[in-house]
Tab-separated table of C-alpha atoms in Angstrom:
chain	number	residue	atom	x	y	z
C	300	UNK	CA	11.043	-3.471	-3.957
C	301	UNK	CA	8.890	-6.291	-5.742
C	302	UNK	CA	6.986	-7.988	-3.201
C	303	UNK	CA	4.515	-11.214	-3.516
C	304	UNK	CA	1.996	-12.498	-1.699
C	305	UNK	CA	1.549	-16.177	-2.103
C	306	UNK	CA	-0.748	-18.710	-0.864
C	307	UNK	CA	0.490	-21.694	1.333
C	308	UNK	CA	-2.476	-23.757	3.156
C	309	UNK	CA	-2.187	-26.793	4.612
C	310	UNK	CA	-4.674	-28.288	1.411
C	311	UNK	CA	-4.953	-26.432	-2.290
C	312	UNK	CA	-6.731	-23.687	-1.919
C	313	UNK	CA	-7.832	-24.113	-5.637
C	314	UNK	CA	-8.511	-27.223	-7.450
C	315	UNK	CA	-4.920	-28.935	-8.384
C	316	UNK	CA	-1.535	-29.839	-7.722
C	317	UNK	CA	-0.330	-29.882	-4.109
C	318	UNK	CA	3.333	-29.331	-3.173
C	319	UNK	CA	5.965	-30.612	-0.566
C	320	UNK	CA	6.454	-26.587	0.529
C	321	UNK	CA	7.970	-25.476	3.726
C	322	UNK	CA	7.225	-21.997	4.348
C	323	UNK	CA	10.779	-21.230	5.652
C	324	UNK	CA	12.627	-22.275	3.363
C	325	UNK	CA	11.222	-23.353	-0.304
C	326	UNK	CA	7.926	-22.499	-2.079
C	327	UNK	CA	6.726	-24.151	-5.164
C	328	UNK	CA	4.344	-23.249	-8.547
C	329	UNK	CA	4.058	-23.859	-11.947
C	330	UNK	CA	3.580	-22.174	-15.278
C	331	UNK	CA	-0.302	-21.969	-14.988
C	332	UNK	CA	-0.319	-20.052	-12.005
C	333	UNK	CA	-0.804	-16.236	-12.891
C	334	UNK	CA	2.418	-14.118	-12.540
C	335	UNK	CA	4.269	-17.316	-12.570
C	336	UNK	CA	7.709	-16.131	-14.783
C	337	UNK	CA	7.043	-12.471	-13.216
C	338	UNK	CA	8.796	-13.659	-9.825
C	339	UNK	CA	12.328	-13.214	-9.813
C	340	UNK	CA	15.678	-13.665	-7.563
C	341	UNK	CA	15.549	-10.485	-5.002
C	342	UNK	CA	11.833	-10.197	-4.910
C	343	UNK	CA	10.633	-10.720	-0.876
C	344	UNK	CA	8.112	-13.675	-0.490
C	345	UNK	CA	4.894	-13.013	1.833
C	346	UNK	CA	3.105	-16.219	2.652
C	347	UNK	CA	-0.019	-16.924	3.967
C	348	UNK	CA	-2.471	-19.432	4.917
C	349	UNK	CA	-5.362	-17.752	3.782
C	350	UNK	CA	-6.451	-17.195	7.556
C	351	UNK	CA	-3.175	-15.328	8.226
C	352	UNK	CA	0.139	-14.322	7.828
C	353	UNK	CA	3.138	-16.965	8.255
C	354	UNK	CA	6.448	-14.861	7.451
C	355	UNK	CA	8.448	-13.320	4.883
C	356	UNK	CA	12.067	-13.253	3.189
C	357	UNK	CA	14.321	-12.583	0.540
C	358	UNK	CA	14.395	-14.750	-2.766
C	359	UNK	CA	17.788	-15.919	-3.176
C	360	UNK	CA	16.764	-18.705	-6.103
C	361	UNK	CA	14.541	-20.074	-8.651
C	362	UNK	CA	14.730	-23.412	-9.963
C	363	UNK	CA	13.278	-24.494	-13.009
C	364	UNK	CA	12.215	-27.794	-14.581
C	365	UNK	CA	9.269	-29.546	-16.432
C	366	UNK	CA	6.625	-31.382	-15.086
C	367	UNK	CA	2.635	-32.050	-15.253
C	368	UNK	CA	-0.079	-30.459	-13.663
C	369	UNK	CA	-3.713	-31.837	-13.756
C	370	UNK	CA	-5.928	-28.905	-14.469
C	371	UNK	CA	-9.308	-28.527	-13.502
C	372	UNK	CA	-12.020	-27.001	-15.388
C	373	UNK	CA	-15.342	-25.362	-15.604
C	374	UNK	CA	-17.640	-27.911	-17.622
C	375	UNK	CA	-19.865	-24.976	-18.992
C	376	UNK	CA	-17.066	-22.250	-19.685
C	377	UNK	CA	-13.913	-24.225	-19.683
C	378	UNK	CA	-12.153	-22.258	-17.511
C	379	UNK	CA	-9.994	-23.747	-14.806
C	380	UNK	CA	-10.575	-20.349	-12.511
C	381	UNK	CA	-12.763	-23.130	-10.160
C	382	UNK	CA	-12.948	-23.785	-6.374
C	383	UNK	CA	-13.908	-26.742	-4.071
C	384	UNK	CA	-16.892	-25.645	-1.532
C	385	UNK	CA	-16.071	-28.557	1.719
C	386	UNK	CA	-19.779	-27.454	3.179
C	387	UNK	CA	-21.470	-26.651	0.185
C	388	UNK	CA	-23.812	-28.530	-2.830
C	389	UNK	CA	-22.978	-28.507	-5.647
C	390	UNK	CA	-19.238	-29.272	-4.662
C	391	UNK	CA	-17.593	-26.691	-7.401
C	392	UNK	CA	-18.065	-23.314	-8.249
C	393	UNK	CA	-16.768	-21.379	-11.307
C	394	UNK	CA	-15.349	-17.824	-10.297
C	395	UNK	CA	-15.009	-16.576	-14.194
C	396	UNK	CA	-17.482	-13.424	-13.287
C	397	UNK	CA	-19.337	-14.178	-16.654
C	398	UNK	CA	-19.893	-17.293	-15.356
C	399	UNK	CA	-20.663	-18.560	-11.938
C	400	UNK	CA	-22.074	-22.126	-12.680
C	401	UNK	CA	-22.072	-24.196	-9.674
C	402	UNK	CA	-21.641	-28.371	-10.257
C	403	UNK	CA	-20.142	-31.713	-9.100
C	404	UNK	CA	-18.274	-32.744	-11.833
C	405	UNK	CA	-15.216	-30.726	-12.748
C	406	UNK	CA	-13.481	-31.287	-16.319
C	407	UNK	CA	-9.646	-32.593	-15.504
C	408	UNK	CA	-6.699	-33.019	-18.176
C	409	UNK	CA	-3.087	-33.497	-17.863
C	410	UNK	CA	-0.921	-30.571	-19.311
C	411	UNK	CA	2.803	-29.558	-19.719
C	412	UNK	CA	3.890	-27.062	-17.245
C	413	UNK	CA	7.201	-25.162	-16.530
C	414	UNK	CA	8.011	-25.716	-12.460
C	415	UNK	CA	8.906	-23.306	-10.266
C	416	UNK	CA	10.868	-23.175	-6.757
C	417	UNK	CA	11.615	-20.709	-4.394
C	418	UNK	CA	14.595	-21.157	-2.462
C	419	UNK	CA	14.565	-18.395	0.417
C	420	UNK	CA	15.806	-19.499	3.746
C	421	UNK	CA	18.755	-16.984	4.650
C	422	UNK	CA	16.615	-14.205	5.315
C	423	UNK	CA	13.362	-16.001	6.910
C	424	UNK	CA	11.217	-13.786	9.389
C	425	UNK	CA	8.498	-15.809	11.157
C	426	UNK	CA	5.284	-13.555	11.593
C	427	UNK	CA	2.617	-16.052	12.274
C	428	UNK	CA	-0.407	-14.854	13.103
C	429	UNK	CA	0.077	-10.870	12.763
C	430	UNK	CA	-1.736	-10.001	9.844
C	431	UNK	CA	-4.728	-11.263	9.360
C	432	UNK	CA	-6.555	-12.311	5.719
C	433	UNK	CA	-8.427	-9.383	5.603
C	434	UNK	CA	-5.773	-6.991	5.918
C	435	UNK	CA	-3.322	-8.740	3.488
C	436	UNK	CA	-5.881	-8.961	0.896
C	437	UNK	CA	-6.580	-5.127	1.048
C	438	UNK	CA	-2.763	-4.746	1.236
C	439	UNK	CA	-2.656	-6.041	-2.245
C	440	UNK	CA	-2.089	-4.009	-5.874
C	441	UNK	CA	-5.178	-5.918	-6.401
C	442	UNK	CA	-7.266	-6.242	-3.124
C	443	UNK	CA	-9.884	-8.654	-5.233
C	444	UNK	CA	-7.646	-10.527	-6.880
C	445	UNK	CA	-7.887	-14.889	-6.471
C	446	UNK	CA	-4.707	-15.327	-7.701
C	447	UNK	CA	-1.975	-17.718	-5.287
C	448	UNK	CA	0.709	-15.313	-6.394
C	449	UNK	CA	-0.357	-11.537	-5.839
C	450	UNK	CA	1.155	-8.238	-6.005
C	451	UNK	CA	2.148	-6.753	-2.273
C	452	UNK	CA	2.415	-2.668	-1.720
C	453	UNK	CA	5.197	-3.796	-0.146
C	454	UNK	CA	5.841	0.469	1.784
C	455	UNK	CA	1.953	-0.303	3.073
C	456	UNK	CA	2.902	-3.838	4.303
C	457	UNK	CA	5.760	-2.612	5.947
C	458	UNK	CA	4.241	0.079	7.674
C	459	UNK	CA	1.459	-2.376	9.143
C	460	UNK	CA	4.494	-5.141	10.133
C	461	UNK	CA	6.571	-2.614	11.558
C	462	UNK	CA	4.113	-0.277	13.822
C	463	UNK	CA	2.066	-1.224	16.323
C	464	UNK	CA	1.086	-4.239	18.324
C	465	UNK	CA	3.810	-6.650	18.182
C	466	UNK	CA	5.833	-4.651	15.397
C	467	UNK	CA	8.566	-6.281	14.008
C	468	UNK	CA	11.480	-4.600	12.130
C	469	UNK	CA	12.140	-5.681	8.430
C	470	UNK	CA	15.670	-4.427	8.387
C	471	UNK	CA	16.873	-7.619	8.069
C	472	UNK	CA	15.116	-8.102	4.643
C	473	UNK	CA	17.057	-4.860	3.626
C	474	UNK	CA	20.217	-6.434	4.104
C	475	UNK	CA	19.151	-9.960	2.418
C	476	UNK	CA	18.016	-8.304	-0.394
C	477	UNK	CA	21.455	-5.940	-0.683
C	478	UNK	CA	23.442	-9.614	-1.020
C	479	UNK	CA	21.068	-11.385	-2.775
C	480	UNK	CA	20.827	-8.491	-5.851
C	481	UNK	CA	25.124	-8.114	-5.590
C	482	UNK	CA	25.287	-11.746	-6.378
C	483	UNK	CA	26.163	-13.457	-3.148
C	484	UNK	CA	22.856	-15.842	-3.218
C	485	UNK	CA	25.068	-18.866	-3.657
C	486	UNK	CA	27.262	-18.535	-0.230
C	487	UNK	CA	24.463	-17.703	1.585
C	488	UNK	CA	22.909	-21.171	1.729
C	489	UNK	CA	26.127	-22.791	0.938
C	490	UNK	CA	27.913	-21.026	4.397
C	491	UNK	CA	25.032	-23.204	6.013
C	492	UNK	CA	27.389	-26.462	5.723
C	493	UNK	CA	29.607	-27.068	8.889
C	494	UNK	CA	26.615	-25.902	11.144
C	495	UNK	CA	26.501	-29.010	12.893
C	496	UNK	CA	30.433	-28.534	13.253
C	497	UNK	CA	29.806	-24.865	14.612
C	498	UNK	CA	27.780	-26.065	17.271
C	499	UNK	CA	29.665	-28.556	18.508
C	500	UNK	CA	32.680	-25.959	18.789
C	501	UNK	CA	30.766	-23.835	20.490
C	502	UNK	CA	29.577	-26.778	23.040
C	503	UNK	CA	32.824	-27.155	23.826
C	504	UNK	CA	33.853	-24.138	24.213
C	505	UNK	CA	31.099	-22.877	26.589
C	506	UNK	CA	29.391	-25.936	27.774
C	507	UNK	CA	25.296	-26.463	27.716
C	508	UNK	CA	24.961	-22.939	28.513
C	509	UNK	CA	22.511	-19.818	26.746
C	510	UNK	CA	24.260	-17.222	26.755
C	511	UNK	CA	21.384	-15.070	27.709
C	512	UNK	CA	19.489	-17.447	30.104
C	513	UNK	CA	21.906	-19.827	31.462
C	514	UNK	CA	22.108	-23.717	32.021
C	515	UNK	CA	19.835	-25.043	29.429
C	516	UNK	CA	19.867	-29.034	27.929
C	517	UNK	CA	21.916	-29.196	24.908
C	518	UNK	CA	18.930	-29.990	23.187
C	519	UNK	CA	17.222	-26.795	23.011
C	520	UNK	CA	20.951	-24.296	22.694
C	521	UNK	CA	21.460	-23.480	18.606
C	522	UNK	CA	24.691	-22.221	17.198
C	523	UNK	CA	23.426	-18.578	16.693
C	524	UNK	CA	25.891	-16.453	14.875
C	525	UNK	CA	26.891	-12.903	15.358
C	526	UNK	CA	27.942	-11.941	12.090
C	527	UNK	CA	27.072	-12.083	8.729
C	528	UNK	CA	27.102	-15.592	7.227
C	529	UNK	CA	26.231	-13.870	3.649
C	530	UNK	CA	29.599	-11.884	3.560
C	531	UNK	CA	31.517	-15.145	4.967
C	532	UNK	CA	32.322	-18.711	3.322
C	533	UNK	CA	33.038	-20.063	7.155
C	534	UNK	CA	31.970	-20.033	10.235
C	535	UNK	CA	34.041	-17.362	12.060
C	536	UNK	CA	36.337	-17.975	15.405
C	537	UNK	CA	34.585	-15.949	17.993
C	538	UNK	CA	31.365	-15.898	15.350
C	539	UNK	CA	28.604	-17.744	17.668
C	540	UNK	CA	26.799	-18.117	20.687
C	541	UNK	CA	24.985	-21.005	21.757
C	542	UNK	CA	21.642	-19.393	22.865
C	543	UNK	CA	17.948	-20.995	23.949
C	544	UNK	CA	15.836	-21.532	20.136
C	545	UNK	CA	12.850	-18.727	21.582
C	546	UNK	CA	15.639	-15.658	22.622
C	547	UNK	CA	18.075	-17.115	19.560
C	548	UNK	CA	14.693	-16.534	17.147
C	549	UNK	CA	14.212	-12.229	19.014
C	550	UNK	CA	17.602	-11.921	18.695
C	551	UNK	CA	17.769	-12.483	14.690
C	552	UNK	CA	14.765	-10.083	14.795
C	553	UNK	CA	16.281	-7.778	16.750
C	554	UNK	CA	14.212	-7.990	19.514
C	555	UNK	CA	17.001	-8.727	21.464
C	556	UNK	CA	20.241	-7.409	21.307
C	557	UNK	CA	23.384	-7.276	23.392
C	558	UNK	CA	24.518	-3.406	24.239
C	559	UNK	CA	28.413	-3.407	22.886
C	560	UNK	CA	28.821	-0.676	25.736
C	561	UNK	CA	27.691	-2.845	28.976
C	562	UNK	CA	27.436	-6.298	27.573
C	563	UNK	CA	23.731	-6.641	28.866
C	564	UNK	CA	20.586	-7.411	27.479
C	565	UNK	CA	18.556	-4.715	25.671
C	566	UNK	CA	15.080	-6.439	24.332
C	567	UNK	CA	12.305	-3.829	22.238
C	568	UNK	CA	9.511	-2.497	24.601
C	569	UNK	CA	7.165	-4.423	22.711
C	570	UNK	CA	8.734	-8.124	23.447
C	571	UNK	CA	9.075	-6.892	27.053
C	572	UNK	CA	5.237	-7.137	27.193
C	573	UNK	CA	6.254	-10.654	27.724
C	574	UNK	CA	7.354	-11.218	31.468
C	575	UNK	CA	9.661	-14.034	30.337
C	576	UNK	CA	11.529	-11.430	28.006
C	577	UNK	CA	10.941	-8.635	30.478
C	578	UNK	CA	12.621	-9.823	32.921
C	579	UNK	CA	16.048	-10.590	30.925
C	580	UNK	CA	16.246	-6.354	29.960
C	581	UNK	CA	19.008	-5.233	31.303
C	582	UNK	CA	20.478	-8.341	32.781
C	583	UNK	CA	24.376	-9.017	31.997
C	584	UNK	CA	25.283	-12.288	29.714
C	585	UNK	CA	26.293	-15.450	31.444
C	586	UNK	CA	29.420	-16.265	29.396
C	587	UNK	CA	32.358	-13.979	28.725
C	588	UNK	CA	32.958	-12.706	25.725
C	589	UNK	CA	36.416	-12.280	23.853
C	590	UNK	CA	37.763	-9.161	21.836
C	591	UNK	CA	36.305	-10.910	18.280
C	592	UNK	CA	32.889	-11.667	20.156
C	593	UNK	CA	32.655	-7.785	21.268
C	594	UNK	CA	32.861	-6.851	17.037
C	595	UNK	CA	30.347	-8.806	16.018
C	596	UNK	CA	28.237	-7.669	19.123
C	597	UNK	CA	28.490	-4.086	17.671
C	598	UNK	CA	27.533	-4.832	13.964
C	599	UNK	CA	24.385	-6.830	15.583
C	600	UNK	CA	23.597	-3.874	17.633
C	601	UNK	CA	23.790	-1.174	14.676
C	602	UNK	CA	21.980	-3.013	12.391
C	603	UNK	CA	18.957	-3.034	14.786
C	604	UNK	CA	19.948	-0.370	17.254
C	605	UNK	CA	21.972	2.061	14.813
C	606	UNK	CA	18.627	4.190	13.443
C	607	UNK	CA	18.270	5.186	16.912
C	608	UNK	CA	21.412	6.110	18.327
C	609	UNK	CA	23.541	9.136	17.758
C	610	UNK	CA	27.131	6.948	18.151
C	611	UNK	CA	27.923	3.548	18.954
C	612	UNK	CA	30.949	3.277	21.558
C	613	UNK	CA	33.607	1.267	19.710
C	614	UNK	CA	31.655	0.705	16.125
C	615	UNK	CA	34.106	0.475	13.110
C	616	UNK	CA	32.717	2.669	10.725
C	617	UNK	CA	34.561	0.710	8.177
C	618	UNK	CA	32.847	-2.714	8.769
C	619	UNK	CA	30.201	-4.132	6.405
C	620	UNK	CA	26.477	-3.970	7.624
C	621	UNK	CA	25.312	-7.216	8.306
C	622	UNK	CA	22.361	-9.550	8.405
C	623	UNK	CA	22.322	-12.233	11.341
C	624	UNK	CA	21.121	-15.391	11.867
């Protein structure tokens, strides 16, 4: 498992070009950036702010096209390895370690560069806020490295993301990866169109209701399916749920899932730290579900449930592991 961890702030860290990124769901460089052609389809993403983590997935593409890049560089060594101080006189410094001159002034040209974007969306995990700077730089092949794009021990990372306080299971990126590398990258974005259509189905079959809190304005219900969207070209009869954005967003993490042997809640210990979550353990849904409903319940539950049971009443060992969203 390649893994990268790549700068996103809300301004250039470095002196340069700035890009129309969404964390999410695209992530853009160019050919200057170090490691720039290293990143491939299949690799998982890491982004940060430089203050903290943001989330991780799966690449599933890489467009590439031409463009230019203005480059700044140090007026004494010439190197464009330069940052902007915002409290600081003189306003640049030079990190070339041979180096170090401080000025105002920075050298700029315009150069050819290769572009680069990330398309990674399918598998998106939101972890905002659980790692902190510190501990992502250390989790680095190269701890002191400047670089935007870095190097992850991606078995370290995982162990941090996935134990203790708020731990979060990465399965999911497993399964995105599996796809992505067997060549399915194209249907899962392009299984995407007809969402709007899925929803509204699912309106009318089950009216402004969450299916694990209730009543709810149609405004904040999602289509959330049960199944796996990168193993299907459409969206599934019997495939959805409508359910409230926060418990739609634990349930593609796992954090919630429905027990195919009761039909009620089961959410991790660690979300039910959370009175608002605690309190749904447990409880039954609040729509029925059919026979197709039920078989999609099951894969959800042994994708994040599976590692931890002995059996699960009514699985088909036959049917493909999925990834939900």
């Amino acid at each position: 498992m390649t893994a990268w961890l790549m700068y996103l702030g809300e301004d250039p860290k470095r002196v340069g070009q700035g890009y129309d990124d969404h964390p999410s769901t695209h992530y853009s460089w160019n050919s200057r950036v170090p490691n720039s052609a290293t990143v491939a389809v299949g690799d998982t993403i890491v982004l940060w702010d430089g203050k903290t983590l943001l989330g991780l997935s799966v690449i599933e593409d890489i467009k590439t096209g031409t463009g230019t890049a203005d480059v700044s560089s140090c007026p004494k060594c010439g190197k464009a390895d330069i940052a902007e101080r915002k409290t600081m006189t003189p306003k640049y410094r030079c990190w070339t370690e041979s180096c170090k001159f401080e000025f105002d002034n920075r050298h700029v040209a315009t150069v050819d560069v290769t572009t680069y974007r990330s398309q990674h969306e399918a598998g998106w995990i939101d972890l905002r806020g659980q790692v902190t700077a510190p501990e992502l730089r250390a989790l680095c092949e190269q701890p002191k490295s400047q670089n935007a794009l870095r190097r992850l021990r991606w078995d370290d990372f995982r162990t941090r993301v996935e134990t203790g306080k708020n731990a979060t299971s990465l399965n999911i990126v497993d399964k995105a990866r599996k796809v992505i590398t067997g060549g399915h990258s194209e249907r899962m974005v392009r299984v995407r169109k007809g969402q709007a259509v899925f929803r509204a189905s699912l309106l009318d079959s089950f009216g402004e209701v969450c299916a694990f809190t209730g009543p709810m304005p149609a405004a904040v219900l999602d289509a959330a399916h049960l199944y796996s969207y990168a193993a299907k070209q459409e969206h599934a009869e019997s495939g959805g749920l409508l359910l409230r954005k926060d418990v739609h967003r634990l349930f593609d993490l796992g954090q919630i899932a429905i027990d195919p042997t009761t039909f009620t809640l089961d959410v991790t210990a660690e979300t039910r730290a959370y009175p608002v979550y605690d309190k749904l353990h447990g409880q039954p849904l609040t729509v029925a579900l059919d026979k197709k409903h039920q078989k999609w319940v099951r894969e959800h539950w042994a994708m994040h449930r599976a590692q931890n049971q002995a059996t699960i009443p009514g699985q088909n060992t036959g049917t493909q592991t999925t990834l939900t969203v």
